Amino acid sequence: MDSPGLKIEIREQIGIITMKRPQALNALNSEAINSLQLALKSLPKFPEILALIITGEGKAFIAGADIKELSEMGPAQAFNFSSKGQQTFERFEKLPYPVIAAINGYALGGGCELALACDIRIASTDAKFGMPETSLGLMPGFAGTQRLPRIVGYGNAIYLMTTAKTINAIEALRMGLVQEVTEPGDLLKVSLEMAQKITKQGKYAVRAVKEMALRSYSYDFKNSSELESEVFAGLFHRPEADEGMKAFIEKRKPKW
Ligand code: CAA
């Protein structure tokens, strides 16, 4: 089953979504987000699914939101883009079964945020993680400001988001950003083995654990991620963001 920019396969009780826009390192444009929404819509047609894996084709998991598309946006469009991405990621998070991010290569910005909305993250040794939005004069807009501190702790989250530093899989493991690291050639195999392990547990027990663990996120999460869209959109009023994104597209350092 294919939609623009992604493929869904079902292997027995495991769904696999592969992002397929390798020429742009699977960067999330509006079309890719629409495809993720379509994929979410189609998942209930497969009641046999007990775990889902998300991965990327080529040398990236997802290198972030599409900067070329973002650079054309004004504040109102940026707000809508951020809200749509947040809603889509939240629907992954709320799926009744565990979702595993199988992270090959780059998981930056919005790509790291999608991985954060998954329940478990497995990285290949060549994976690279980061929240480089501030280097573009932007900030995470897919609820990364809310999920990252909950997963890696406040200090690590601020460190990653304010330095725009990229870290490798071992550093990500040390921070608790990923649960396992594997050789690149074994990533899908290890992810499938973990998914199979999940499918062997009590189906309702696994659902209940996920539902209750998600409740540990406070009520404030929703309000804060809504506010994140507003603050994200506010940055589009500033020349800094224009310059940051333009510099990326023109393959040069921003002048600010
Ligand atoms: N958006 C749009 N296009 C992207 C992209 C992105 N996030 N990341 C990579 N690409 C494109 C490149 O522009 C390039 O396209 P062309 O061949 O047409 O020039 C192609 O993918 C291959 O990328 P590179 O040539 O740059 O590959 P590289 O190996 O030299 O570098 C990289 C890889 C370090 C990941 C680099 O591409 C990069 O820094 N990408 C941007 C990462 C980033 O800043 N992500 C955050 C985006 S903002 C965001 O995500 C906001 C949010 O939360 C909502």
PDB file of C-alpha atoms and ligand atoms in Angstrom:
ATOM      1  CA  MET A   1       0.000   0.000   0.000  1.00  0.00           C
ATOM      2  CA  ASP A   2       1.578   3.263  -1.050  1.00  0.00           C
ATOM      3  CA  SER A   3       0.636   6.934  -0.656  1.00  0.00           C
ATOM      4  CA  PRO A   4       2.836   9.792  -1.865  1.00  0.00           C
ATOM      5  CA  GLY A   5       6.066   9.599   0.087  1.00  0.00           C
ATOM      6  CA  LEU A   6       5.337   6.502   2.149  1.00  0.00           C
ATOM      7  CA  LYS A   7       4.671   2.774   2.047  1.00  0.00           C
ATOM      8  CA  ILE A   8       2.696   0.608   4.498  1.00  0.00           C
ATOM      9  CA  GLU A   9       3.236  -3.135   4.791  1.00  0.00           C
ATOM     10  CA  ILE A  10       1.648  -5.591   7.158  1.00  0.00           C
ATOM     11  CA  ARG A  11       3.767  -8.579   8.269  1.00  0.00           C
ATOM     12  CA  GLU A  12       1.484 -10.827  10.291  1.00  0.00           C
ATOM     13  CA  GLN A  13       0.623  -8.730  13.358  1.00  0.00           C
ATOM     14  CA  ILE A  14       3.107  -5.950  12.681  1.00  0.00           C
ATOM     15  CA  GLY A  15       2.558  -2.855  10.552  1.00  0.00           C
ATOM     16  CA  ILE A  16       5.567  -1.164   8.934  1.00  0.00           C
ATOM     17  CA  ILE A  17       5.448   2.410   7.640  1.00  0.00           C
ATOM     18  CA  THR A  18       8.442   3.461   5.531  1.00  0.00           C
ATOM     19  CA  MET A  19       8.937   7.126   4.687  1.00  0.00           C
ATOM     20  CA  LYS A  20       9.977   7.259   1.036  1.00  0.00           C
ATOM     21  CA  ARG A  21      11.245  10.623  -0.094  1.00  0.00           C
ATOM     22  CA  PRO A  22      14.948   9.839   0.118  1.00  0.00           C
ATOM     23  CA  GLN A  23      15.961  12.577  -2.335  1.00  0.00           C
ATOM     24  CA  ALA A  24      14.961  15.116   0.368  1.00  0.00           C
ATOM     25  CA  LEU A  25      16.090  12.894   3.278  1.00  0.00           C
ATOM     26  CA  ASN A  26      12.388  12.175   3.939  1.00  0.00           C
ATOM     27  CA  ALA A  27      11.819  15.795   5.031  1.00  0.00           C
ATOM     28  CA  LEU A  28       8.205  16.276   6.066  1.00  0.00           C
ATOM     29  CA  ASN A  29       6.316  18.522   3.688  1.00  0.00           C
ATOM     30  CA  SER A  30       2.521  18.965   3.755  1.00  0.00           C
ATOM     31  CA  GLU A  31       2.106  16.085   1.341  1.00  0.00           C
ATOM     32  CA  ALA A  32       4.074  13.726   3.603  1.00  0.00           C
ATOM     33  CA  ILE A  33       1.989  14.805   6.611  1.00  0.00           C
ATOM     34  CA  ASN A  34      -1.201  14.195   4.589  1.00  0.00           C
ATOM     35  CA  SER A  35       0.152  10.747   3.704  1.00  0.00           C
ATOM     36  CA  LEU A  36       0.847  10.010   7.368  1.00  0.00           C
ATOM     37  CA  GLN A  37      -2.757  10.996   8.115  1.00  0.00           C
ATOM     38  CA  LEU A  38      -4.015   8.678   5.357  1.00  0.00           C
ATOM     39  CA  ALA A  39      -1.859   5.897   6.761  1.00  0.00           C
ATOM     40  CA  LEU A  40      -3.376   6.476  10.212  1.00  0.00           C
ATOM     41  CA  LYS A  41      -6.853   6.318   8.671  1.00  0.00           C
ATOM     42  CA  SER A  42      -6.098   3.011   6.987  1.00  0.00           C
ATOM     43  CA  LEU A  43      -4.626   1.300  10.077  1.00  0.00           C
ATOM     44  CA  PRO A  44      -8.003   0.313  11.635  1.00  0.00           C
ATOM     45  CA  LYS A  45      -8.634  -1.791   8.510  1.00  0.00           C
ATOM     46  CA  PHE A  46      -5.999  -4.151   9.931  1.00  0.00           C
ATOM     47  CA  PRO A  47      -7.321  -5.178  13.339  1.00  0.00           C
ATOM     48  CA  GLU A  48      -4.618  -7.874  13.491  1.00  0.00           C
ATOM     49  CA  ILE A  49      -1.910  -5.208  14.051  1.00  0.00           C
ATOM     50  CA  LEU A  50      -0.441  -5.360  17.557  1.00  0.00           C
ATOM     51  CA  ALA A  51       2.658  -3.213  16.988  1.00  0.00           C
ATOM     52  CA  LEU A  52       3.776  -0.688  14.396  1.00  0.00           C
ATOM     53  CA  ILE A  53       7.252   0.199  13.133  1.00  0.00           C
ATOM     54  CA  ILE A  54       8.094   3.530  11.451  1.00  0.00           C
ATOM     55  CA  THR A  55      11.310   3.868   9.494  1.00  0.00           C
ATOM     56  CA  GLY A  56      12.816   5.833   6.605  1.00  0.00           C
ATOM     57  CA  GLU A  57      14.232   4.834   3.244  1.00  0.00           C
ATOM     58  CA  GLY A  58      17.804   5.816   2.383  1.00  0.00           C
ATOM     59  CA  LYS A  59      20.251   7.651   4.625  1.00  0.00           C
ATOM     60  CA  ALA A  60      17.661   9.362   6.836  1.00  0.00           C
ATOM     61  CA  PHE A  61      14.812   8.488   9.135  1.00  0.00           C
ATOM     62  CA  ILE A  62      13.464  12.041   8.600  1.00  0.00           C
ATOM     63  CA  ALA A  63      15.691  15.151   8.355  1.00  0.00           C
ATOM     64  CA  GLY A  64      12.975  17.415   9.764  1.00  0.00           C
ATOM     65  CA  ALA A  65      10.132  19.504   8.480  1.00  0.00           C
ATOM     66  CA  ASP A  66      10.650  20.568   4.874  1.00  0.00           C
ATOM     67  CA  ILE A  67      12.631  23.804   5.176  1.00  0.00           C
ATOM     68  CA  LYS A  68      11.949  24.732   1.553  1.00  0.00           C
ATOM     69  CA  GLU A  69       8.201  24.623   2.197  1.00  0.00           C
ATOM     70  CA  LEU A  70       8.566  26.343   5.602  1.00  0.00           C
ATOM     71  CA  SER A  71      10.556  29.169   4.030  1.00  0.00           C
ATOM     72  CA  GLU A  72       7.505  30.120   1.918  1.00  0.00           C
ATOM     73  CA  MET A  73       5.179  30.283   4.930  1.00  0.00           C
ATOM     74  CA  GLY A  74       3.903  33.252   6.845  1.00  0.00           C
ATOM     75  CA  PRO A  75       2.828  33.045  10.505  1.00  0.00           C
ATOM     76  CA  ALA A  76      -0.716  31.792   9.785  1.00  0.00           C
ATOM     77  CA  GLN A  77       0.469  28.968   7.520  1.00  0.00           C
ATOM     78  CA  ALA A  78       3.228  28.090   9.989  1.00  0.00           C
ATOM     79  CA  PHE A  79       0.629  27.841  12.755  1.00  0.00           C
ATOM     80  CA  ASN A  80      -1.545  25.515  10.656  1.00  0.00           C
ATOM     81  CA  PHE A  81       1.446  23.408   9.611  1.00  0.00           C
ATOM     82  CA  SER A  82       2.585  23.069  13.211  1.00  0.00           C
ATOM     83  CA  SER A  83      -0.932  22.185  14.458  1.00  0.00           C
ATOM     84  CA  LYS A  84      -1.443  19.645  11.691  1.00  0.00           C
ATOM     85  CA  GLY A  85       1.904  17.992  12.424  1.00  0.00           C
ATOM     86  CA  GLN A  86       1.154  17.948  16.156  1.00  0.00           C
ATOM     87  CA  GLN A  87      -2.282  16.373  15.611  1.00  0.00           C
ATOM     88  CA  THR A  88      -0.821  13.751  13.289  1.00  0.00           C
ATOM     89  CA  PHE A  89       1.978  12.815  15.701  1.00  0.00           C
ATOM     90  CA  GLU A  90      -0.476  12.719  18.595  1.00  0.00           C
ATOM     91  CA  ARG A  91      -2.582  10.203  16.687  1.00  0.00           C
ATOM     92  CA  PHE A  92       0.482   7.948  16.389  1.00  0.00           C
ATOM     93  CA  GLU A  93       1.130   8.357  20.082  1.00  0.00           C
ATOM     94  CA  LYS A  94      -2.485   7.431  20.865  1.00  0.00           C
ATOM     95  CA  LEU A  95      -2.585   4.285  18.706  1.00  0.00           C
ATOM     96  CA  PRO A  96      -3.742   1.450  20.961  1.00  0.00           C
ATOM     97  CA  TYR A  97      -0.554  -0.579  20.371  1.00  0.00           C
ATOM     98  CA  PRO A  98       3.151   0.325  20.758  1.00  0.00           C
ATOM     99  CA  VAL A  99       4.837   2.207  17.939  1.00  0.00           C
ATOM    100  CA  ILE A 100       8.568   1.638  17.386  1.00  0.00           C
ATOM    101  CA  ALA A 101      10.717   4.205  15.557  1.00  0.00           C
ATOM    102  CA  ALA A 102      13.451   2.288  13.686  1.00  0.00           C
ATOM    103  CA  ILE A 103      15.918   5.116  13.195  1.00  0.00           C
ATOM    104  CA  ASN A 104      18.335   4.823  10.321  1.00  0.00           C
ATOM    105  CA  GLY A 105      20.458   7.923   9.655  1.00  0.00           C
ATOM    106  CA  TYR A 106      19.204  11.433  10.367  1.00  0.00           C
ATOM    107  CA  ALA A 107      16.373  12.058  12.843  1.00  0.00           C
ATOM    108  CA  LEU A 108      16.509  15.836  13.026  1.00  0.00           C
ATOM    109  CA  GLY A 109      13.947  18.463  14.001  1.00  0.00           C
ATOM    110  CA  GLY A 110      10.484  17.233  12.997  1.00  0.00           C
ATOM    111  CA  GLY A 111      12.007  13.768  12.364  1.00  0.00           C
ATOM    112  CA  CYS A 112      13.282  13.569  15.918  1.00  0.00           C
ATOM    113  CA  GLU A 113       9.858  14.847  17.031  1.00  0.00           C
ATOM    114  CA  LEU A 114       8.091  12.002  15.207  1.00  0.00           C
ATOM    115  CA  ALA A 115      10.480   9.536  16.869  1.00  0.00           C
ATOM    116  CA  LEU A 116       9.634  11.144  20.237  1.00  0.00           C
ATOM    117  CA  ALA A 117       5.918  10.574  19.578  1.00  0.00           C
ATOM    118  CA  CYS A 118       6.666   6.855  19.113  1.00  0.00           C
ATOM    119  CA  ASP A 119       6.724   4.635  22.199  1.00  0.00           C
ATOM    120  CA  ILE A 120      10.118   2.996  21.661  1.00  0.00           C
ATOM    121  CA  ARG A 121      13.138   4.144  19.650  1.00  0.00           C
ATOM    122  CA  ILE A 122      15.772   1.808  18.175  1.00  0.00           C
ATOM    123  CA  ALA A 123      18.729   3.433  16.420  1.00  0.00           C
ATOM    124  CA  SER A 124      21.271   2.105  13.975  1.00  0.00           C
ATOM    125  CA  THR A 125      24.889   2.986  14.772  1.00  0.00           C
ATOM    126  CA  ASP A 126      24.811   5.529  11.922  1.00  0.00           C
ATOM    127  CA  ALA A 127      21.761   7.395  13.307  1.00  0.00           C
ATOM    128  CA  LYS A 128      22.126  11.097  14.080  1.00  0.00           C
ATOM    129  CA  PHE A 129      19.780  12.985  16.344  1.00  0.00           C
ATOM    130  CA  GLY A 130      19.242  16.672  16.894  1.00  0.00           C
ATOM    131  CA  MET A 131      16.870  19.582  17.200  1.00  0.00           C
ATOM    132  CA  PRO A 132      18.577  22.066  14.862  1.00  0.00           C
ATOM    133  CA  GLU A 133      15.600  24.455  14.533  1.00  0.00           C
ATOM    134  CA  THR A 134      17.289  27.287  16.447  1.00  0.00           C
ATOM    135  CA  SER A 135      20.059  27.239  13.829  1.00  0.00           C
ATOM    136  CA  LEU A 136      17.343  28.264  11.348  1.00  0.00           C
ATOM    137  CA  GLY A 137      15.932  30.943  13.632  1.00  0.00           C
ATOM    138  CA  LEU A 138      13.038  28.564  14.371  1.00  0.00           C
ATOM    139  CA  MET A 139      12.020  26.198  17.137  1.00  0.00           C
ATOM    140  CA  PRO A 140      10.522  22.715  17.216  1.00  0.00           C
ATOM    141  CA  GLY A 141       6.885  22.907  16.109  1.00  0.00           C
ATOM    142  CA  PHE A 142       5.637  19.326  16.335  1.00  0.00           C
ATOM    143  CA  ALA A 143       5.437  19.247  20.158  1.00  0.00           C
ATOM    144  CA  GLY A 144       9.152  18.494  20.530  1.00  0.00           C
ATOM    145  CA  THR A 145       9.527  21.224  23.148  1.00  0.00           C
ATOM    146  CA  GLN A 146       7.051  19.239  25.265  1.00  0.00           C
ATOM    147  CA  ARG A 147       8.053  15.640  24.565  1.00  0.00           C
ATOM    148  CA  LEU A 148      11.852  16.004  24.559  1.00  0.00           C
ATOM    149  CA  PRO A 149      12.228  17.159  28.213  1.00  0.00           C
ATOM    150  CA  ARG A 150       9.875  14.378  29.323  1.00  0.00           C
ATOM    151  CA  ILE A 151      11.985  11.750  27.579  1.00  0.00           C
ATOM    152  CA  VAL A 152      15.579  12.949  28.092  1.00  0.00           C
ATOM    153  CA  GLY A 153      15.123  15.347  31.040  1.00  0.00           C
ATOM    154  CA  TYR A 154      15.100  19.131  31.032  1.00  0.00           C
ATOM    155  CA  GLY A 155      18.879  19.648  30.917  1.00  0.00           C
ATOM    156  CA  ASN A 156      19.500  17.332  27.984  1.00  0.00           C
ATOM    157  CA  ALA A 157      16.493  18.792  26.143  1.00  0.00           C
ATOM    158  CA  ILE A 158      17.595  22.403  26.562  1.00  0.00           C
ATOM    159  CA  TYR A 159      21.141  21.373  25.631  1.00  0.00           C
ATOM    160  CA  LEU A 160      19.975  19.795  22.372  1.00  0.00           C
ATOM    161  CA  MET A 161      17.467  22.518  21.460  1.00  0.00           C
ATOM    162  CA  THR A 162      19.610  25.568  22.239  1.00  0.00           C
ATOM    163  CA  THR A 163      22.917  24.330  20.834  1.00  0.00           C
ATOM    164  CA  ALA A 164      21.337  22.721  17.727  1.00  0.00           C
ATOM    165  CA  LYS A 165      23.966  20.020  18.289  1.00  0.00           C
ATOM    166  CA  THR A 166      23.706  16.706  16.467  1.00  0.00           C
ATOM    167  CA  ILE A 167      24.429  13.626  18.572  1.00  0.00           C
ATOM    168  CA  ASN A 168      25.178  10.048  17.589  1.00  0.00           C
ATOM    169  CA  ALA A 169      23.334   6.870  18.543  1.00  0.00           C
ATOM    170  CA  ILE A 170      25.554   6.115  21.552  1.00  0.00           C
ATOM    171  CA  GLU A 171      25.021   9.598  23.016  1.00  0.00           C
ATOM    172  CA  ALA A 172      21.297   9.202  22.330  1.00  0.00           C
ATOM    173  CA  LEU A 173      21.351   5.880  24.207  1.00  0.00           C
ATOM    174  CA  ARG A 174      23.150   7.502  27.125  1.00  0.00           C
ATOM    175  CA  MET A 175      20.490  10.247  27.277  1.00  0.00           C
ATOM    176  CA  GLY A 176      17.650   7.728  27.183  1.00  0.00           C
ATOM    177  CA  LEU A 177      16.543   9.068  23.824  1.00  0.00           C
ATOM    178  CA  VAL A 178      16.774   5.564  22.358  1.00  0.00           C
ATOM    179  CA  GLN A 179      16.305   2.176  23.982  1.00  0.00           C
ATOM    180  CA  GLU A 180      18.600   0.084  21.742  1.00  0.00           C
ATOM    181  CA  VAL A 181      21.399   0.571  19.237  1.00  0.00           C
ATOM    182  CA  THR A 182      22.099  -1.908  16.469  1.00  0.00           C
ATOM    183  CA  GLU A 183      24.209  -2.324  13.341  1.00  0.00           C
ATOM    184  CA  PRO A 184      22.571  -0.606  10.318  1.00  0.00           C
ATOM    185  CA  GLY A 185      22.026  -3.919   8.500  1.00  0.00           C
ATOM    186  CA  ASP A 186      20.197  -5.347  11.535  1.00  0.00           C
ATOM    187  CA  LEU A 187      17.887  -2.398  12.240  1.00  0.00           C
ATOM    188  CA  LEU A 188      14.728  -3.818  10.707  1.00  0.00           C
ATOM    189  CA  LYS A 189      15.438  -7.316  12.044  1.00  0.00           C
ATOM    190  CA  VAL A 190      15.964  -6.032  15.615  1.00  0.00           C
ATOM    191  CA  SER A 191      12.884  -3.792  15.353  1.00  0.00           C
ATOM    192  CA  LEU A 192      10.770  -6.690  14.085  1.00  0.00           C
ATOM    193  CA  GLU A 193      12.066  -8.910  16.912  1.00  0.00           C
ATOM    194  CA  MET A 194      11.085  -6.267  19.448  1.00  0.00           C
ATOM    195  CA  ALA A 195       7.670  -5.874  17.803  1.00  0.00           C
ATOM    196  CA  GLN A 196       7.236  -9.673  17.843  1.00  0.00           C
ATOM    197  CA  LYS A 197       8.080  -9.721  21.538  1.00  0.00           C
ATOM    198  CA  ILE A 198       5.296  -7.183  22.089  1.00  0.00           C
ATOM    199  CA  THR A 199       2.815  -9.205  20.024  1.00  0.00           C
ATOM    200  CA  LYS A 200       3.458 -12.209  22.297  1.00  0.00           C
ATOM    201  CA  GLN A 201       2.300 -10.349  25.438  1.00  0.00           C
ATOM    202  CA  GLY A 202      -1.321  -9.988  26.487  1.00  0.00           C
ATOM    203  CA  LYS A 203      -2.925  -7.694  23.925  1.00  0.00           C
ATOM    204  CA  TYR A 204      -5.159  -5.909  26.441  1.00  0.00           C
ATOM    205  CA  ALA A 205      -2.374  -5.736  29.023  1.00  0.00           C
ATOM    206  CA  VAL A 206      -0.084  -4.014  26.509  1.00  0.00           C
ATOM    207  CA  ARG A 207      -2.899  -1.595  25.602  1.00  0.00           C
ATOM    208  CA  ALA A 208      -3.559  -0.844  29.252  1.00  0.00           C
ATOM    209  CA  VAL A 209       0.126  -0.227  29.988  1.00  0.00           C
ATOM    210  CA  LYS A 210       0.394   2.167  27.062  1.00  0.00           C
ATOM    211  CA  GLU A 211      -2.791   3.997  27.987  1.00  0.00           C
ATOM    212  CA  MET A 212      -1.710   4.423  31.592  1.00  0.00           C
ATOM    213  CA  ALA A 213       1.866   5.396  30.740  1.00  0.00           C
ATOM    214  CA  LEU A 214       0.512   8.089  28.407  1.00  0.00           C
ATOM    215  CA  ARG A 215      -1.544   9.434  31.288  1.00  0.00           C
ATOM    216  CA  SER A 216       1.699  10.215  33.078  1.00  0.00           C
ATOM    217  CA  TYR A 217       1.926  13.107  30.613  1.00  0.00           C
ATOM    218  CA  SER A 218       0.201  15.896  32.443  1.00  0.00           C
ATOM    219  CA  TYR A 219      -2.973  17.596  31.256  1.00  0.00           C
ATOM    220  CA  ASP A 220      -0.842  20.652  30.492  1.00  0.00           C
ATOM    221  CA  PHE A 221       0.715  18.874  27.520  1.00  0.00           C
ATOM    222  CA  LYS A 222      -2.172  19.823  25.232  1.00  0.00           C
ATOM    223  CA  ASN A 223      -2.239  23.466  26.304  1.00  0.00           C
ATOM    224  CA  SER A 224       1.522  23.723  26.028  1.00  0.00           C
ATOM    225  CA  SER A 225       1.697  22.158  22.598  1.00  0.00           C
ATOM    226  CA  GLU A 226      -1.084  24.492  21.379  1.00  0.00           C
ATOM    227  CA  LEU A 227       0.952  27.398  22.707  1.00  0.00           C
ATOM    228  CA  GLU A 228       3.993  25.940  20.933  1.00  0.00           C
ATOM    229  CA  SER A 229       2.191  26.391  17.566  1.00  0.00           C
ATOM    230  CA  GLU A 230       1.546  30.056  18.381  1.00  0.00           C
ATOM    231  CA  VAL A 231       5.132  30.723  19.437  1.00  0.00           C
ATOM    232  CA  PHE A 232       6.427  28.745  16.427  1.00  0.00           C
ATOM    233  CA  ALA A 233       4.242  30.834  14.092  1.00  0.00           C
ATOM    234  CA  GLY A 234       5.399  34.042  15.851  1.00  0.00           C
ATOM    235  CA  LEU A 235       8.978  33.336  14.710  1.00  0.00           C
ATOM    236  CA  PHE A 236       7.766  33.682  11.125  1.00  0.00           C
ATOM    237  CA  HIS A 237       7.257  37.404  11.835  1.00  0.00           C
ATOM    238  CA  ARG A 238      11.022  37.739  12.292  1.00  0.00           C
ATOM    239  CA  PRO A 239      13.624  38.294   9.542  1.00  0.00           C
ATOM    240  CA  GLU A 240      15.888  35.905  11.461  1.00  0.00           C
ATOM    241  CA  ALA A 241      13.772  32.887  10.429  1.00  0.00           C
ATOM    242  CA  ASP A 242      13.665  34.050   6.787  1.00  0.00           C
ATOM    243  CA  GLU A 243      17.440  34.410   6.764  1.00  0.00           C
ATOM    244  CA  GLY A 244      18.031  31.095   8.573  1.00  0.00           C
ATOM    245  CA  MET A 245      15.932  29.070   6.137  1.00  0.00           C
ATOM    246  CA  LYS A 246      17.172  30.970   3.081  1.00  0.00           C
ATOM    247  CA  ALA A 247      20.758  30.291   4.157  1.00  0.00           C
ATOM    248  CA  PHE A 248      20.021  26.553   4.414  1.00  0.00           C
ATOM    249  CA  ILE A 249      18.488  26.479   0.931  1.00  0.00           C
ATOM    250  CA  GLU A 250      21.390  28.500  -0.487  1.00  0.00           C
ATOM    251  CA  LYS A 251      23.850  26.163   1.301  1.00  0.00           C
ATOM    252  CA  ARG A 252      25.580  28.925   3.300  1.00  0.00           C
ATOM    253  CA  LYS A 253      25.791  30.073   6.912  1.00  0.00           C
ATOM    254  CA  PRO A 254      23.045  32.486   8.072  1.00  0.00           C
ATOM    255  CA  LYS A 255      23.994  36.135   8.544  1.00  0.00           C
ATOM    256  CA  TRP A 256      22.378  37.494  11.679  1.00  0.00           C
TER     257      TRP A 256
HETATM  258  N1  CAA B   1      13.981  20.246   4.393  1.00  0.00           N
HETATM  259  C1  CAA B   1      14.074  20.320   3.058  1.00  0.00           C
HETATM  260  N2  CAA B   1      15.035  19.705   2.347  1.00  0.00           N
HETATM  261  C2  CAA B   1      15.946  19.011   3.040  1.00  0.00           C
HETATM  262  C3  CAA B   1      15.926  18.911   4.436  1.00  0.00           C
HETATM  263  C4  CAA B   1      14.871  19.565   5.129  1.00  0.00           C
HETATM  264  N3  CAA B   1      14.702  19.477   6.456  1.00  0.00           N
HETATM  265  N4  CAA B   1      16.977  18.177   4.843  1.00  0.00           N
HETATM  266  C5  CAA B   1      17.639  17.815   3.728  1.00  0.00           C
HETATM  267  N5  CAA B   1      17.017  18.318   2.638  1.00  0.00           N
HETATM  268  C6  CAA B   1      17.394  18.189   1.234  1.00  0.00           C
HETATM  269  C7  CAA B   1      18.595  19.077   0.910  1.00  0.00           C
HETATM  270  O1  CAA B   1      18.186  20.398   0.670  1.00  0.00           O
HETATM  271  C8  CAA B   1      19.154  18.361  -0.296  1.00  0.00           C
HETATM  272  O2  CAA B   1      18.338  18.705  -1.389  1.00  0.00           O
HETATM  273  P1  CAA B   1      19.054  19.153  -2.801  1.00  0.00           P
HETATM  274  O3  CAA B   1      19.768  17.901  -3.234  1.00  0.00           O
HETATM  275  O4  CAA B   1      17.893  19.499  -3.640  1.00  0.00           O
HETATM  276  O5  CAA B   1      19.993  20.260  -2.472  1.00  0.00           O
HETATM  277  C9  CAA B   1      18.866  16.878   0.004  1.00  0.00           C
HETATM  278  O6  CAA B   1      17.842  16.849   0.989  1.00  0.00           O
HETATM  279  C10 CAA B   1      20.078  16.162   0.572  1.00  0.00           C
HETATM  280  O7  CAA B   1      20.517  16.902   1.697  1.00  0.00           O
HETATM  281  P2  CAA B   1      22.024  17.454   1.857  1.00  0.00           P
HETATM  282  O8  CAA B   1      22.658  17.642   0.523  1.00  0.00           O
HETATM  283  O9  CAA B   1      21.977  18.623   2.775  1.00  0.00           O
HETATM  284  O10 CAA B   1      22.679  16.182   2.563  1.00  0.00           O
HETATM  285  P3  CAA B   1      23.943  16.170   3.533  1.00  0.00           P
HETATM  286  O11 CAA B   1      24.262  14.741   3.738  1.00  0.00           O
HETATM  287  O12 CAA B   1      25.009  17.086   3.037  1.00  0.00           O
HETATM  288  O13 CAA B   1      23.402  16.804   4.915  1.00  0.00           O
HETATM  289  C11 CAA B   1      21.835  17.052   6.740  1.00  0.00           C
HETATM  290  C12 CAA B   1      22.420  16.126   5.641  1.00  0.00           C
HETATM  291  C13 CAA B   1      22.922  17.353   7.767  1.00  0.00           C
HETATM  292  C14 CAA B   1      20.684  16.283   7.388  1.00  0.00           C
HETATM  293  C15 CAA B   1      21.342  18.349   6.086  1.00  0.00           C
HETATM  294  O14 CAA B   1      20.520  18.035   4.969  1.00  0.00           O
HETATM  295  C16 CAA B   1      20.534  19.212   7.005  1.00  0.00           C
HETATM  296  O15 CAA B   1      21.089  19.890   7.846  1.00  0.00           O
HETATM  297  N6  CAA B   1      19.171  19.186   6.853  1.00  0.00           N
HETATM  298  C17 CAA B   1      18.311  20.060   7.597  1.00  0.00           C
HETATM  299  C18 CAA B   1      18.085  19.552   8.997  1.00  0.00           C
HETATM  300  C19 CAA B   1      17.212  20.503   9.765  1.00  0.00           C
HETATM  301  O16 CAA B   1      17.555  21.649   9.986  1.00  0.00           O
HETATM  302  N7  CAA B   1      16.016  20.009  10.206  1.00  0.00           N
HETATM  303  C20 CAA B   1      15.067  20.802  10.939  1.00  0.00           C
HETATM  304  C21 CAA B   1      14.029  21.370  10.012  1.00  0.00           C
HETATM  305  S1  CAA B   1      12.956  22.563  10.761  1.00  0.00           S
HETATM  306  C22 CAA B   1      11.804  21.654  11.612  1.00  0.00           C
HETATM  307  O17 CAA B   1      11.868  20.439  11.659  1.00  0.00           O
HETATM  308  C23 CAA B   1      10.718  22.483  12.254  1.00  0.00           C
HETATM  309  C24 CAA B   1       9.706  21.756  13.024  1.00  0.00           C
HETATM  310  O18 CAA B   1       9.970  21.180  14.053  1.00  0.00           O
HETATM  311  C25 CAA B   1       8.325  21.829  12.610  1.00  0.00           C
END
